[in-house]
mmCIF file of N, CA and C in Angstrom:
data_model
loop_
_atom_site.group_PDB
_atom_site.id
_atom_site.type_symbol
_atom_site.label_atom_id
_atom_site.label_comp_id
_atom_site.label_asym_id
_atom_site.label_seq_id
_atom_site.Cartn_x
_atom_site.Cartn_y
_atom_site.Cartn_z
ATOM 1 N N UNK M 13 8.703 -4.298 15.437
ATOM 2 C CA UNK M 13 8.959 -2.884 15.322
ATOM 3 C C UNK M 13 7.647 -2.148 15.130
ATOM 4 N N UNK M 14 7.526 -0.993 15.763
ATOM 5 C CA UNK M 14 6.301 -0.222 15.604
ATOM 6 C C UNK M 14 6.640 1.232 15.259
ATOM 7 N N UNK M 15 5.876 1.767 14.323
ATOM 8 C CA UNK M 15 5.961 3.157 13.928
ATOM 9 C C UNK M 15 4.601 3.785 14.223
ATOM 10 N N UNK M 16 4.601 5.068 14.583
ATOM 11 C CA UNK M 16 3.338 5.747 14.894
ATOM 12 C C UNK M 16 3.270 7.063 14.130
ATOM 13 N N UNK M 17 2.137 7.256 13.477
ATOM 14 C CA UNK M 17 1.829 8.563 12.888
ATOM 15 C C UNK M 17 0.912 9.269 13.872
ATOM 16 N N UNK M 18 1.328 10.396 14.407
ATOM 17 C CA UNK M 18 0.498 11.082 15.401
ATOM 18 C C UNK M 18 -0.724 11.734 14.766
ATOM 19 N N UNK M 19 -1.665 12.068 15.604
ATOM 20 C CA UNK M 19 -2.892 12.697 15.141
ATOM 21 C C UNK M 19 -2.676 14.014 14.434
ATOM 22 N N UNK M 20 -1.551 14.655 14.682
ATOM 23 C CA UNK M 20 -1.286 15.951 14.061
ATOM 24 C C UNK M 20 -1.082 15.856 12.551
ATOM 25 N N UNK M 21 -0.866 14.655 12.007
ATOM 26 C CA UNK M 21 -0.705 14.538 10.549
ATOM 27 C C UNK M 21 -2.041 14.396 9.834
ATOM 28 N N UNK M 22 -3.128 14.388 10.586
ATOM 29 C CA UNK M 22 -4.463 14.255 9.996
ATOM 30 C C UNK M 22 -5.267 15.518 10.237
ATOM 31 N N UNK M 23 -5.943 15.983 9.222
ATOM 32 C CA UNK M 23 -6.924 17.041 9.393
ATOM 33 C C UNK M 23 -8.145 16.410 10.051
ATOM 34 N N UNK M 24 -8.763 17.144 10.933
ATOM 35 C CA UNK M 24 -9.937 16.633 11.649
ATOM 36 C C UNK M 24 -10.961 16.060 10.672
ATOM 37 N N UNK M 25 -11.361 14.826 10.912
ATOM 38 C CA UNK M 25 -12.369 14.093 10.131
ATOM 39 C C UNK M 25 -11.984 13.868 8.671
ATOM 40 N N UNK M 26 -10.694 13.876 8.384
ATOM 41 C CA UNK M 26 -10.201 13.637 7.028
ATOM 42 C C UNK M 26 -9.222 12.467 7.026
ATOM 43 N N UNK M 27 -8.978 11.919 5.841
ATOM 44 C CA UNK M 27 -8.041 10.803 5.731
ATOM 45 C C UNK M 27 -6.934 11.089 4.715
ATOM 46 N N UNK M 28 -6.636 12.359 4.516
ATOM 47 C CA UNK M 28 -5.566 12.762 3.604
ATOM 48 C C UNK M 28 -4.281 12.915 4.406
ATOM 49 N N UNK M 29 -3.227 12.263 3.946
ATOM 50 C CA UNK M 29 -1.947 12.337 4.639
ATOM 51 C C UNK M 29 -1.304 13.710 4.471
ATOM 52 N N UNK M 30 -0.804 14.261 5.555
ATOM 53 C CA UNK M 30 -0.038 15.504 5.498
ATOM 54 C C UNK M 30 1.413 15.152 5.162
ATOM 55 N N UNK M 31 2.141 16.048 4.517
ATOM 56 C CA UNK M 31 3.538 15.777 4.164
ATOM 57 C C UNK M 31 4.418 15.402 5.361
ATOM 58 N N UNK M 32 4.049 15.830 6.550
ATOM 59 C CA UNK M 32 4.845 15.476 7.740
ATOM 60 C C UNK M 32 4.858 13.962 7.986
ATOM 61 N N UNK M 33 3.906 13.244 7.416
ATOM 62 C CA UNK M 33 3.842 11.791 7.593
ATOM 63 C C UNK M 33 4.820 11.054 6.692
ATOM 64 N N UNK M 34 5.249 11.683 5.603
ATOM 65 C CA UNK M 34 6.035 10.978 4.599
ATOM 66 C C UNK M 34 7.360 10.409 5.113
ATOM 67 N N UNK M 35 8.139 11.129 5.927
ATOM 68 C CA UNK M 35 9.399 10.537 6.400
ATOM 69 C C UNK M 35 9.197 9.242 7.200
ATOM 70 N N UNK M 36 8.173 9.208 8.045
ATOM 71 C CA UNK M 36 7.896 7.989 8.815
ATOM 72 C C UNK M 36 7.492 6.865 7.874
ATOM 73 N N UNK M 37 6.606 7.168 6.934
ATOM 74 C CA UNK M 37 6.138 6.133 6.012
ATOM 75 C C UNK M 37 7.250 5.663 5.088
ATOM 76 N N UNK M 38 8.134 6.564 4.688
ATOM 77 C CA UNK M 38 9.282 6.157 3.883
ATOM 78 C C UNK M 38 10.197 5.227 4.677
ATOM 79 N N UNK M 39 10.320 5.470 5.974
ATOM 80 C CA UNK M 39 11.110 4.577 6.839
ATOM 81 C C UNK M 39 10.482 3.190 6.913
ATOM 82 N N UNK M 40 9.158 3.143 7.031
ATOM 83 C CA UNK M 40 8.465 1.845 7.064
ATOM 84 C C UNK M 40 8.699 1.112 5.756
ATOM 85 N N UNK M 41 8.549 1.802 4.636
ATOM 86 C CA UNK M 41 8.765 1.175 3.332
ATOM 87 C C UNK M 41 10.199 0.683 3.195
ATOM 88 N N UNK M 42 11.156 1.433 3.710
ATOM 89 C CA UNK M 42 12.561 1.021 3.641
ATOM 90 C C UNK M 42 12.797 -0.257 4.440
ATOM 91 N N UNK M 43 12.198 -0.352 5.616
ATOM 92 C CA UNK M 43 12.338 -1.568 6.430
ATOM 93 C C UNK M 43 11.725 -2.757 5.705
ATOM 94 N N UNK M 44 10.528 -2.573 5.161
ATOM 95 C CA UNK M 44 9.854 -3.673 4.466
ATOM 96 C C UNK M 44 10.613 -4.086 3.204
ATOM 97 N N UNK M 45 11.240 -3.141 2.545
ATOM 98 C CA UNK M 45 12.038 -3.448 1.359
ATOM 99 C C UNK M 45 13.299 -4.211 1.740
ATOM 100 N N UNK M 46 13.969 -3.770 2.788
ATOM 101 C CA UNK M 46 15.223 -4.392 3.223
ATOM 102 C C UNK M 46 15.015 -5.763 3.847
ATOM 103 N N UNK M 47 13.837 -5.990 4.388
ATOM 104 C CA UNK M 47 13.542 -7.256 5.068
ATOM 105 C C UNK M 47 12.320 -7.902 4.415
ATOM 106 N N UNK M 48 12.520 -8.621 3.307
ATOM 107 C CA UNK M 48 11.385 -9.175 2.557
ATOM 108 C C UNK M 48 10.585 -10.242 3.293
ATOM 109 N N UNK M 49 11.091 -10.748 4.403
ATOM 110 C CA UNK M 49 10.337 -11.743 5.183
ATOM 111 C C UNK M 49 9.508 -11.090 6.283
ATOM 112 N N UNK M 50 9.195 -9.799 6.114
ATOM 113 C CA UNK M 50 8.360 -9.096 7.082
ATOM 114 C C UNK M 50 7.052 -8.667 6.424
ATOM 115 N N UNK M 51 6.091 -8.351 7.268
ATOM 116 C CA UNK M 51 4.827 -7.779 6.805
ATOM 117 C C UNK M 51 4.434 -6.695 7.805
ATOM 118 N N UNK M 52 3.403 -5.945 7.459
ATOM 119 C CA UNK M 52 2.986 -4.847 8.340
ATOM 120 C C UNK M 52 1.482 -4.822 8.478
ATOM 121 N N UNK M 53 1.047 -4.476 9.681
ATOM 122 C CA UNK M 53 -0.365 -4.205 9.922
ATOM 123 C C UNK M 53 -0.491 -2.739 10.282
ATOM 124 N N UNK M 54 -1.333 -2.052 9.546
ATOM 125 C CA UNK M 54 -1.601 -0.636 9.777
ATOM 126 C C UNK M 54 -2.925 -0.543 10.528
ATOM 127 N N UNK M 55 -2.889 0.018 11.732
ATOM 128 C CA UNK M 55 -4.098 0.170 12.549
ATOM 129 C C UNK M 55 -4.416 1.645 12.711
ATOM 130 N N UNK M 56 -5.619 2.018 12.294
ATOM 131 C CA UNK M 56 -6.064 3.392 12.454
ATOM 132 C C UNK M 56 -6.903 3.527 13.714
ATOM 133 N N UNK M 57 -6.713 4.633 14.418
ATOM 134 C CA UNK M 57 -7.444 4.903 15.653
ATOM 135 C C UNK M 57 -8.049 6.303 15.588
ATOM 136 N N UNK M 58 -9.127 6.500 16.303
ATOM 137 C CA UNK M 58 -9.809 7.793 16.353
ATOM 138 C C UNK M 58 -10.117 8.142 17.808
ATOM 139 N N UNK M 59 -10.412 9.409 18.031
ATOM 140 C CA UNK M 59 -10.883 9.784 19.372
ATOM 141 C C UNK M 59 -12.338 9.345 19.500
ATOM 142 N N UNK M 60 -12.930 9.532 20.654
ATOM 143 C CA UNK M 60 -14.281 8.995 20.878
ATOM 144 C C UNK M 60 -15.388 10.047 20.804
ATOM 145 N N UNK M 61 -15.183 11.120 20.056
ATOM 146 C CA UNK M 61 -16.176 12.182 19.969
ATOM 147 C C UNK M 61 -17.181 11.991 18.842
ATOM 148 N N UNK M 62 -16.985 11.012 17.988
ATOM 149 C CA UNK M 62 -17.930 10.735 16.912
ATOM 150 C C UNK M 62 -18.747 9.495 17.251
ATOM 151 N N UNK M 63 -19.745 9.235 16.464
ATOM 152 C CA UNK M 63 -20.512 7.994 16.579
ATOM 153 C C UNK M 63 -19.536 6.837 16.337
ATOM 154 N N UNK M 64 -19.588 5.771 17.138
ATOM 155 C CA UNK M 64 -18.617 4.676 16.983
ATOM 156 C C UNK M 64 -18.464 4.158 15.551
ATOM 157 N N UNK M 65 -19.552 3.985 14.828
ATOM 158 C CA UNK M 65 -19.447 3.484 13.447
ATOM 159 C C UNK M 65 -18.691 4.479 12.565
ATOM 160 N N UNK M 66 -18.912 5.778 12.790
ATOM 161 C CA UNK M 66 -18.188 6.800 12.027
ATOM 162 C C UNK M 66 -16.703 6.779 12.373
ATOM 163 N N UNK M 67 -16.375 6.600 13.655
ATOM 164 C CA UNK M 67 -14.976 6.482 14.076
ATOM 165 C C UNK M 67 -14.290 5.320 13.375
ATOM 166 N N UNK M 68 -14.983 4.197 13.311
ATOM 167 C CA UNK M 68 -14.402 3.010 12.683
ATOM 168 C C UNK M 68 -14.167 3.257 11.193
ATOM 169 N N UNK M 69 -15.137 3.846 10.520
ATOM 170 C CA UNK M 69 -14.973 4.140 9.081
ATOM 171 C C UNK M 69 -13.832 5.122 8.842
ATOM 172 N N UNK M 70 -13.752 6.173 9.641
ATOM 173 C CA UNK M 70 -12.689 7.163 9.480
ATOM 174 C C UNK M 70 -11.328 6.537 9.756
ATOM 175 N N UNK M 71 -11.222 5.767 10.814
ATOM 176 C CA UNK M 71 -9.929 5.147 11.131
ATOM 177 C C UNK M 71 -9.537 4.124 10.054
ATOM 178 N N UNK M 72 -10.512 3.460 9.444
ATOM 179 C CA UNK M 72 -10.226 2.528 8.341
ATOM 180 C C UNK M 72 -9.700 3.300 7.128
ATOM 181 N N UNK M 73 -10.318 4.428 6.803
ATOM 182 C CA UNK M 73 -9.852 5.226 5.669
ATOM 183 C C UNK M 73 -8.434 5.740 5.898
ATOM 184 N N UNK M 74 -8.125 6.117 7.117
ATOM 185 C CA UNK M 74 -6.763 6.577 7.427
ATOM 186 C C UNK M 74 -5.766 5.438 7.313
ATOM 187 N N UNK M 75 -6.130 4.274 7.827
ATOM 188 C CA UNK M 75 -5.243 3.115 7.710
ATOM 189 C C UNK M 75 -5.019 2.755 6.246
ATOM 190 N N UNK M 76 -6.063 2.835 5.442
ATOM 191 C CA UNK M 76 -5.940 2.528 4.016
ATOM 192 C C UNK M 76 -5.084 3.566 3.291
ATOM 193 N N UNK M 77 -5.166 4.832 3.690
ATOM 194 C CA UNK M 77 -4.319 5.865 3.092
ATOM 195 C C UNK M 77 -2.846 5.550 3.347
ATOM 196 N N UNK M 78 -2.533 5.121 4.560
ATOM 197 C CA UNK M 78 -1.163 4.744 4.903
ATOM 198 C C UNK M 78 -0.749 3.512 4.108
ATOM 199 N N UNK M 79 -1.608 2.516 4.072
ATOM 200 C CA UNK M 79 -1.318 1.287 3.316
ATOM 201 C C UNK M 79 -1.049 1.616 1.848
ATOM 202 N N UNK M 80 -1.890 2.433 1.250
ATOM 203 C CA UNK M 80 -1.724 2.793 -0.156
ATOM 204 C C UNK M 80 -0.413 3.529 -0.405
ATOM 205 N N UNK M 81 -0.025 4.390 0.510
ATOM 206 C CA UNK M 81 1.246 5.109 0.377
ATOM 207 C C UNK M 81 2.409 4.119 0.359
ATOM 208 N N UNK M 82 2.385 3.164 1.284
ATOM 209 C CA UNK M 82 3.482 2.197 1.376
ATOM 210 C C UNK M 82 3.494 1.283 0.149
ATOM 211 N N UNK M 83 2.336 0.865 -0.307
ATOM 212 C CA UNK M 83 2.257 0.038 -1.523
ATOM 213 C C UNK M 83 2.821 0.813 -2.720
ATOM 214 N N UNK M 84 2.531 2.099 -2.786
ATOM 215 C CA UNK M 84 3.048 2.929 -3.881
ATOM 216 C C UNK M 84 4.568 3.019 -3.856
ATOM 217 N N UNK M 85 5.179 2.688 -2.729
ATOM 218 C CA UNK M 85 6.644 2.683 -2.611
ATOM 219 C C UNK M 85 7.226 1.322 -2.990
ATOM 220 N N UNK M 86 6.391 0.426 -3.531
ATOM 221 C CA UNK M 86 6.889 -0.843 -4.051
ATOM 222 C C UNK M 86 6.690 -2.049 -3.156
ATOM 223 N N UNK M 87 5.981 -1.908 -2.058
ATOM 224 C CA UNK M 87 5.740 -3.046 -1.173
ATOM 225 C C UNK M 87 4.546 -3.838 -1.720
ATOM 226 N N UNK M 88 4.683 -5.155 -1.876
ATOM 227 C CA UNK M 88 3.573 -5.957 -2.399
ATOM 228 C C UNK M 88 2.319 -5.857 -1.521
ATOM 229 N N UNK M 89 1.183 -5.816 -2.185
ATOM 230 C CA UNK M 89 -0.113 -5.670 -1.526
ATOM 231 C C UNK M 89 -0.309 -6.705 -0.416
ATOM 232 N N UNK M 90 0.108 -7.922 -0.648
ATOM 233 C CA UNK M 90 -0.112 -8.995 0.316
ATOM 234 C C UNK M 90 0.699 -8.892 1.589
ATOM 235 N N UNK M 91 1.634 -7.972 1.650
ATOM 236 C CA UNK M 91 2.481 -7.846 2.842
ATOM 237 C C UNK M 91 2.015 -6.764 3.806
ATOM 238 N N UNK M 92 0.920 -6.087 3.472
ATOM 239 C CA UNK M 92 0.481 -5.004 4.349
ATOM 240 C C UNK M 92 -1.044 -4.977 4.409
ATOM 241 N N UNK M 93 -1.560 -4.959 5.636
ATOM 242 C CA UNK M 93 -3.002 -4.916 5.852
ATOM 243 C C UNK M 93 -3.369 -3.614 6.556
ATOM 244 N N UNK M 94 -4.628 -3.242 6.421
ATOM 245 C CA UNK M 94 -5.126 -2.020 7.061
ATOM 246 C C UNK M 94 -6.386 -2.350 7.849
ATOM 247 N N UNK M 95 -6.421 -1.891 9.101
ATOM 248 C CA UNK M 95 -7.555 -2.160 9.984
ATOM 249 C C UNK M 95 -7.962 -0.866 10.685
ATOM 250 N N UNK M 96 -9.236 -0.547 10.628
ATOM 251 C CA UNK M 96 -9.759 0.601 11.359
ATOM 252 C C UNK M 96 -10.262 0.148 12.712
ATOM 253 N N UNK M 97 -9.694 0.668 13.755
ATOM 254 C CA UNK M 97 -10.059 0.253 15.110
ATOM 255 C C UNK M 97 -10.913 1.296 15.842
ATOM 256 N N UNK M 98 -11.231 2.395 15.177
ATOM 257 C CA UNK M 98 -12.070 3.411 15.798
ATOM 258 C C UNK M 98 -11.482 3.911 17.098
ATOM 259 N N UNK M 99 -12.331 4.021 18.106
ATOM 260 C CA UNK M 99 -11.872 4.504 19.415
ATOM 261 C C UNK M 99 -11.727 3.355 20.408
ATOM 262 N N UNK M 100 -11.472 2.143 19.905
ATOM 263 C CA UNK M 100 -11.326 0.965 20.775
ATOM 264 C C UNK M 100 -10.214 1.126 21.800
ATOM 265 N N UNK M 101 -9.094 1.731 21.370
ATOM 266 C CA UNK M 101 -7.927 1.818 22.254
ATOM 267 C C UNK M 101 -7.490 3.277 22.367
ATOM 268 N N UNK M 102 -8.014 3.960 23.366
ATOM 269 C CA UNK M 102 -7.590 5.332 23.624
ATOM 270 C C UNK M 102 -6.299 5.282 24.431
ATOM 271 N N UNK M 103 -5.324 6.118 24.049
ATOM 272 C CA UNK M 103 -4.080 6.116 24.822
ATOM 273 C C UNK M 103 -4.130 7.122 25.972
ATOM 274 N N UNK M 104 -5.046 8.093 25.864
ATOM 275 C CA UNK M 104 -5.306 9.030 26.959
ATOM 276 C C UNK M 104 -6.795 9.333 26.979
ATOM 277 N N UNK M 105 -7.299 9.791 28.096
ATOM 278 C CA UNK M 105 -8.711 10.145 28.209
ATOM 279 C C UNK M 105 -9.014 11.321 27.278
ATOM 280 N N UNK M 106 -10.097 11.217 26.528
ATOM 281 C CA UNK M 106 -10.467 12.221 25.527
ATOM 282 C C UNK M 106 -11.113 13.456 26.149
ATOM 283 N N UNK M 107 -10.431 14.123 27.064
ATOM 284 C CA UNK M 107 -11.033 15.259 27.758
ATOM 285 C C UNK M 107 -10.584 16.611 27.218
ATOM 286 N N UNK M 108 -9.520 16.636 26.399
ATOM 287 C CA UNK M 108 -9.024 17.898 25.841
ATOM 288 C C UNK M 108 -8.749 17.703 24.354
ATOM 289 N N UNK M 109 -8.571 18.818 23.661
ATOM 290 C CA UNK M 109 -8.238 18.733 22.234
ATOM 291 C C UNK M 109 -6.887 18.039 22.034
ATOM 292 N N UNK M 110 -5.924 18.310 22.912
ATOM 293 C CA UNK M 110 -4.618 17.648 22.812
ATOM 294 C C UNK M 110 -4.759 16.135 22.986
ATOM 295 N N UNK M 111 -5.624 15.727 23.893
ATOM 296 C CA UNK M 111 -5.853 14.288 24.106
ATOM 297 C C UNK M 111 -6.517 13.664 22.887
ATOM 298 N N UNK M 112 -7.474 14.355 22.322
ATOM 299 C CA UNK M 112 -8.143 13.831 21.118
ATOM 300 C C UNK M 112 -7.149 13.713 19.964
ATOM 301 N N UNK M 113 -6.250 14.677 19.839
ATOM 302 C CA UNK M 113 -5.221 14.610 18.798
ATOM 303 C C UNK M 113 -4.308 13.409 19.032
ATOM 304 N N UNK M 114 -3.958 13.146 20.277
ATOM 305 C CA UNK M 114 -3.106 11.993 20.595
ATOM 306 C C UNK M 114 -3.794 10.677 20.246
ATOM 307 N N UNK M 115 -5.079 10.595 20.481
ATOM 308 C CA UNK M 115 -5.816 9.361 20.197
ATOM 309 C C UNK M 115 -6.042 9.157 18.697
ATOM 310 N N UNK M 116 -6.007 10.219 17.926
ATOM 311 C CA UNK M 116 -6.235 10.182 16.476
ATOM 312 C C UNK M 116 -4.900 9.861 15.806
ATOM 313 N N UNK M 117 -4.563 8.583 15.702
ATOM 314 C CA UNK M 117 -3.239 8.152 15.266
ATOM 315 C C UNK M 117 -3.340 6.917 14.378
ATOM 316 N N UNK M 118 -2.220 6.584 13.762
ATOM 317 C CA UNK M 118 -2.093 5.329 13.029
ATOM 318 C C UNK M 118 -0.828 4.647 13.523
ATOM 319 N N UNK M 119 -0.960 3.378 13.869
ATOM 320 C CA UNK M 119 0.178 2.574 14.304
ATOM 321 C C UNK M 119 0.489 1.549 13.216
ATOM 322 N N UNK M 120 1.770 1.378 12.927
ATOM 323 C CA UNK M 120 2.205 0.414 11.914
ATOM 324 C C UNK M 120 3.146 -0.567 12.595
ATOM 325 N N UNK M 121 2.712 -1.809 12.668
ATOM 326 C CA UNK M 121 3.527 -2.874 13.275
ATOM 327 C C UNK M 121 4.139 -3.713 12.174
ATOM 328 N N UNK M 122 5.472 -3.761 12.186
ATOM 329 C CA UNK M 122 6.205 -4.586 11.232
ATOM 330 C C UNK M 122 6.630 -5.849 11.981
ATOM 331 N N UNK M 123 6.254 -6.992 11.432
ATOM 332 C CA UNK M 123 6.565 -8.275 12.068
ATOM 333 C C UNK M 123 7.201 -9.226 11.074
ATOM 334 N N UNK M 124 7.950 -10.171 11.590
ATOM 335 C CA UNK M 124 8.547 -11.218 10.753
ATOM 336 C C UNK M 124 7.484 -12.257 10.414
ATOM 337 N N UNK M 125 7.499 -12.708 9.189
ATOM 338 C CA UNK M 125 6.587 -13.766 8.777
ATOM 339 C C UNK M 125 7.130 -15.109 9.254
ATOM 340 N N UNK M 126 6.236 -16.025 9.644
ATOM 341 C CA UNK M 126 6.709 -17.339 10.107
ATOM 342 C C UNK M 126 7.313 -18.151 8.975
#
C-alpha cells in the first residue's frame, strides 16, 4: 500500500507539516496499528532547483517529520524508516511551478514484514 503527501502540504524549503497532511498520516497510522505485522518506509522527494545535497537534506527532514508524526500516534520506532531521496525520482519535468510542487512530495509505503 502506498500513501502520498503532495508538495502542496509543504512550505517551500521547509519541513513543517501543514494540517492538510494530518488525515493522510492518520490513515497510515491506523493501517499500521490495525496490522502489526507491517512496517513503513517514508521517502521524501524534492524538485531539482536546489543544490543536490540541499535537496537530499530537505527531503530527509520532510521524511523525518512524517515519521515523527506517525510515531507520535503510537507506532513503534522500529516499524518506520525515513529516507531523503532528494530529486532522484522526478515524477514530472521540473519546468513549471506546478511541476516542482508535484515533485516535492513524500511517499509512504506500507509493507508486510516477512
